[in-house]
Amino acid sequence: MKDLDLTGLNLSFSILYGADCKNTNFTNTNLYCANFHSANLKRANFTNADLRYAILIEANLEGADFTNADLRYANLHGVDLKRTKSTEGAKFTTFVIYHVLGINWMMSNLKNFATIF
């Protein structure tokens, strides 16, 4: 799947476990509940993508662009958001990011958290 342009597609509930999606363009793509567990998402573009409830456990997000992406309720366990290209304008929920590498960086640099208790 690497180097594909999947702009604007509906890929909700897709199973991409361990997939190589390096340099793939997911701009404006519906990835609601998509499973990217252990996927290679290096330099993937998720600008304006819907990643609510997506599973990104231990995915490689180096250089990935999450500008204005909706990551509310996404499982980000074991990922390092410090190595992404951008999370500017991205939406997150705090209760699912406690085991994310770079949590101190995120809490001080991300402004679009929806706190759930």
Backbone as JSON, one array per atom type, in Angstrom:
{
  "sequence": "MKDLDLTGLNLSFSILYGADCKNTNFTNTNLYCANFHSANLKRANFTNADLRYAILIEANLEGADFTNADLRYANLHGVDLKRTKSTEGAKFTTFVIYHVLGINWMMSNLKNFATIF",
  "N": [[0.81, -1.2, 0.0], [2.13, 1.17, 0.1], [3.02, 4.55, -0.81], [0.6, 5.37, -1.99], [-2.29, 7.24, -3.15], [-4.92, 7.92, -1.33], [-6.85, 9.78, -0.97], [-9.74, 11.2, 0.41], [-11.28, 8.85, 0.53], [-13.61, 6.35, 1.82], [-12.6, 4.51, 4.29], [-13.4, 3.4, 6.61], [-13.42, 1.19, 9.39], [-11.47, -0.41, 8.3], [-8.99, -3.0, 8.12], [-5.77, -2.78, 8.68], [-3.61, -3.97, 9.8], [-0.28, -4.11, 10.6], [0.38, -3.17, 8.08], [2.22, -1.74, 5.32], [2.24, 1.45, 4.9], [3.75, 3.55, 4.09], [4.45, 6.85, 3.13], [1.86, 7.22, 2.19], [-1.09, 8.92, 1.14], [-3.62, 10.03, 3.06], [-5.35, 12.15, 3.15], [-8.26, 13.88, 4.11], [-9.62, 11.48, 4.44], [-11.91, 8.95, 5.52], [-11.27, 7.21, 8.26], [-12.43, 6.0, 10.36], [-12.51, 3.94, 13.13], [-10.47, 2.37, 12.03], [-7.92, -0.13, 11.82], [-4.68, 0.14, 12.51], [-2.68, -1.2, 13.8], [0.65, -1.75, 14.61], [1.45, -0.83, 12.1], [3.35, 0.57, 9.35], [3.52, 3.82, 9.1], [5.09, 5.81, 8.24], [5.84, 9.04, 7.23], [3.24, 9.33, 6.25], [0.27, 11.04, 5.2], [-2.2, 12.46, 7.03], [-3.88, 14.63, 6.97], [-6.72, 16.39, 7.94], [-8.07, 13.99, 8.3], [-10.44, 11.52, 9.45], [-9.93, 9.88, 12.23], [-11.16, 8.83, 14.41], [-11.56, 6.62, 17.09], [-9.7, 4.93, 15.98], [-7.16, 2.37, 15.78], [-3.95, 2.63, 16.62], [-1.85, 1.34, 17.76], [1.48, 0.93, 18.63], [2.31, 1.78, 16.1], [4.41, 3.02, 13.45], [4.97, 6.3, 13.34], [6.68, 8.17, 12.36], [7.42, 11.23, 10.96], [4.83, 11.49, 10.04], [1.89, 13.31, 9.1], [-0.51, 14.91, 10.9], [-2.16, 17.1, 10.71], [-4.94, 18.92, 11.64], [-6.35, 16.54, 11.98], [-8.8, 14.22, 13.25], [-8.47, 12.61, 16.09], [-9.85, 11.69, 18.23], [-10.58, 9.48, 20.82], [-8.91, 7.58, 19.73], [-6.65, 4.81, 19.87], [-3.56, 5.16, 20.97], [-1.46, 3.79, 22.07], [1.88, 3.21, 22.85], [2.98, 4.7, 20.76], [5.0, 7.34, 19.29], [4.5, 10.54, 19.3], [6.12, 12.72, 19.15], [7.8, 12.47, 17.03], [6.37, 12.95, 14.79], [5.4, 14.81, 11.84], [3.54, 16.92, 12.03], [1.03, 17.92, 14.37], [-0.67, 19.91, 14.46], [-3.63, 21.5, 15.2], [-4.93, 19.1, 15.51], [-7.32, 16.84, 16.99], [-7.66, 15.37, 20.15], [-8.31, 12.95, 22.77], [-7.77, 12.98, 26.2], [-7.76, 10.69, 27.88], [-6.95, 8.46, 26.45], [-4.28, 8.68, 25.86], [-2.32, 8.26, 27.75], [-0.24, 6.37, 27.74], [1.39, 7.07, 25.7], [4.4, 7.77, 24.08], [6.3, 10.63, 24.77], [4.47, 12.13, 26.17], [4.65, 14.35, 27.94], [5.59, 16.35, 26.24], [3.44, 16.47, 24.47], [1.28, 17.32, 26.11], [2.05, 19.9, 26.68], [2.16, 21.08, 24.2], [-0.05, 20.58, 22.58], [-3.23, 21.8, 21.89], [-5.84, 21.08, 21.51], [-7.36, 19.26, 23.15], [-9.92, 17.1, 24.25], [-11.21, 16.65, 27.25], [-12.08, 13.78, 28.98], [-13.99, 12.41, 31.52]],
  "CA": [[0.0, 0.0, 0.0], [2.92, 2.38, 0.24], [3.04, 5.56, -1.87], [-0.71, 5.49, -2.64], [-3.11, 8.41, -2.88], [-6.23, 7.45, -0.91], [-7.54, 11.0, -0.58], [-11.19, 11.29, 0.4], [-11.99, 7.57, 0.49], [-14.2, 5.84, 3.05], [-11.9, 3.3, 4.7], [-13.79, 3.12, 7.98], [-13.38, -0.21, 9.82], [-10.44, -1.16, 7.55], [-7.98, -3.7, 8.9], [-4.47, -2.54, 8.06], [-2.68, -4.46, 10.8], [1.06, -4.36, 10.09], [0.5, -2.74, 6.68], [3.24, -0.75, 4.96], [1.54, 2.6, 4.31], [4.75, 4.6, 4.01], [4.2, 7.91, 2.14], [0.49, 7.16, 1.68], [-1.87, 10.13, 1.37], [-4.95, 9.78, 3.61], [-6.0, 13.44, 3.35], [-9.74, 13.88, 4.06], [-10.1, 10.09, 4.37], [-12.64, 8.44, 6.66], [-10.58, 6.06, 8.82], [-13.13, 5.72, 11.61], [-12.31, 2.57, 13.64], [-9.48, 1.61, 11.24], [-6.91, -0.81, 12.64], [-3.31, 0.33, 12.01], [-1.77, -1.78, 14.79], [1.99, -2.1, 14.12], [1.61, -0.42, 10.69], [4.37, 1.55, 9.0], [2.85, 5.02, 8.61], [6.15, 6.8, 8.08], [5.57, 10.12, 6.28], [1.86, 9.3, 5.74], [-0.43, 12.31, 5.37], [-3.54, 12.29, 7.58], [-4.48, 15.95, 7.1], [-8.19, 16.41, 7.96], [-8.61, 12.63, 8.3], [-11.24, 11.09, 10.59], [-9.29, 8.71, 12.84], [-11.82, 8.55, 15.68], [-11.57, 5.22, 17.51], [-8.71, 4.14, 15.23], [-6.16, 1.66, 16.56], [-2.61, 2.96, 16.12], [-0.94, 0.76, 18.73], [2.84, 0.65, 18.18], [2.52, 2.15, 14.69], [5.52, 3.94, 13.17], [4.39, 7.57, 12.91], [7.77, 9.1, 12.07], [7.18, 12.12, 9.83], [3.42, 11.51, 9.63], [1.25, 14.61, 9.24], [-1.85, 14.8, 11.46], [-2.73, 18.44, 10.75], [-6.41, 18.98, 11.71], [-6.96, 15.21, 12.03], [-9.63, 13.93, 14.41], [-7.96, 11.41, 16.73], [-10.57, 11.46, 19.48], [-10.8, 8.08, 21.21], [-7.96, 6.68, 19.06], [-5.72, 4.11, 20.76], [-2.21, 5.55, 20.58], [-0.54, 3.13, 22.98], [3.19, 2.85, 22.33], [3.45, 5.52, 19.63], [5.79, 8.51, 19.65], [4.01, 11.67, 18.52], [7.18, 13.73, 19.01], [8.5, 12.26, 15.76], [5.47, 13.25, 13.67], [5.66, 16.08, 11.17], [2.66, 17.94, 12.59], [-0.24, 17.6, 15.0], [-1.32, 21.22, 14.56], [-5.08, 21.48, 15.01], [-5.49, 17.75, 15.69], [-8.17, 16.67, 18.16], [-7.33, 14.18, 20.93], [-8.92, 12.81, 24.08], [-6.66, 12.73, 27.11], [-7.73, 9.39, 28.57], [-6.35, 7.39, 25.63], [-2.9, 8.98, 25.5], [-1.42, 8.17, 28.89], [0.91, 5.51, 27.47], [2.01, 7.55, 24.47], [5.72, 8.37, 24.3], [6.28, 12.07, 24.55], [3.26, 12.7, 26.76], [4.91, 15.69, 28.47], [5.65, 17.23, 25.09], [2.09, 16.63, 23.94], [0.44, 18.11, 27.0], [2.44, 21.3, 26.63], [2.14, 21.61, 22.85], [-1.32, 20.37, 21.89], [-4.26, 22.64, 22.49], [-7.18, 20.63, 21.16], [-7.75, 18.06, 23.89], [-11.24, 17.03, 24.86], [-10.99, 15.87, 28.45], [-13.19, 12.89, 29.27], [-13.93, 11.81, 32.85]],
  "C": [[0.84, 1.26, 0.0], [2.86, 3.24, -1.02], [1.72, 5.69, -2.62], [-1.37, 6.81, -2.3], [-4.52, 7.92, -2.6], [-7.1, 8.61, -0.43], [-9.05, 10.85, -0.69], [-11.96, 9.98, 0.39], [-12.64, 7.24, 1.84], [-13.54, 4.49, 3.35], [-12.22, 2.97, 6.15], [-13.84, 1.61, 8.2], [-12.38, -1.05, 9.01], [-9.47, -1.83, 8.5], [-6.66, -3.61, 8.15], [-3.37, -2.92, 9.05], [-1.33, -4.79, 10.15], [1.3, -3.92, 8.65], [1.63, -1.73, 6.49], [2.54, 0.37, 4.19], [2.47, 3.81, 4.23], [4.42, 5.55, 2.85], [2.79, 7.89, 1.56], [-0.28, 8.42, 2.06], [-3.29, 9.75, 1.79], [-5.7, 11.09, 3.85], [-7.51, 13.33, 3.15], [-10.34, 12.47, 3.99], [-10.82, 9.71, 5.66], [-11.96, 7.14, 7.11], [-11.16, 5.71, 10.19], [-12.99, 4.23, 11.95], [-11.33, 1.74, 12.81], [-8.43, 1.03, 12.18], [-5.55, -0.72, 11.95], [-2.29, -0.23, 12.99], [-0.48, -2.22, 14.1], [2.24, -1.73, 12.65], [2.77, 0.56, 10.53], [3.67, 2.73, 8.35], [3.85, 6.17, 8.45], [5.83, 7.75, 6.92], [4.17, 10.03, 5.63], [1.2, 10.64, 6.05], [-1.87, 12.04, 5.79], [-4.24, 13.64, 7.77], [-6.0, 15.85, 6.95], [-8.82, 15.01, 7.96], [-9.43, 12.38, 9.57], [-10.65, 9.79, 11.11], [-9.92, 8.41, 14.21], [-11.91, 7.04, 15.89], [-10.59, 4.33, 16.72], [-7.72, 3.48, 16.19], [-4.8, 1.91, 15.9], [-1.54, 2.4, 17.04], [0.39, 0.39, 18.05], [3.08, 0.9, 16.68], [3.72, 3.09, 14.57], [4.93, 5.21, 12.57], [5.45, 8.6, 12.56], [7.46, 9.91, 10.81], [5.74, 12.17, 9.35], [2.81, 12.88, 9.94], [-0.2, 14.42, 9.69], [-2.52, 16.17, 11.57], [-4.26, 18.36, 10.65], [-7.08, 17.61, 11.67], [-7.78, 15.05, 13.3], [-9.21, 12.58, 14.98], [-8.66, 11.14, 18.06], [-10.87, 9.97, 19.64], [-9.88, 7.09, 20.48], [-7.04, 6.04, 20.11], [-4.31, 4.35, 20.24], [-1.14, 4.9, 21.46], [0.77, 2.77, 22.26], [3.67, 3.63, 21.13], [4.21, 6.73, 20.15], [5.37, 9.69, 18.76], [5.05, 12.78, 18.38], [7.86, 13.62, 17.65], [7.61, 12.51, 14.56], [5.85, 14.59, 13.05], [4.83, 17.19, 11.81], [1.44, 17.31, 13.25], [-1.05, 18.88, 15.2], [-2.81, 21.08, 14.26], [-5.72, 20.12, 15.2], [-6.29, 17.69, 16.99], [-7.84, 15.33, 18.82], [-8.23, 14.12, 22.15], [-7.83, 12.37, 25.04], [-6.63, 11.33, 27.68], [-7.13, 8.28, 27.73], [-4.88, 7.64, 25.32], [-1.91, 8.83, 26.64], [-0.19, 7.31, 28.63], [1.6, 5.87, 26.15], [3.37, 8.15, 24.82], [5.63, 9.85, 23.99], [5.08, 12.75, 25.16], [3.49, 14.1, 27.32], [4.98, 16.71, 27.35], [4.25, 17.5, 24.57], [1.26, 17.55, 24.81], [0.79, 19.59, 26.95], [2.29, 21.91, 25.24], [0.81, 21.44, 22.11], [-2.42, 21.12, 22.62], [-5.66, 22.12, 22.29], [-7.56, 19.33, 21.83], [-9.19, 18.19, 24.35], [-11.06, 16.12, 26.07], [-12.25, 15.09, 28.8], [-13.0, 12.3, 30.66], [-15.14, 10.96, 33.09]]
}
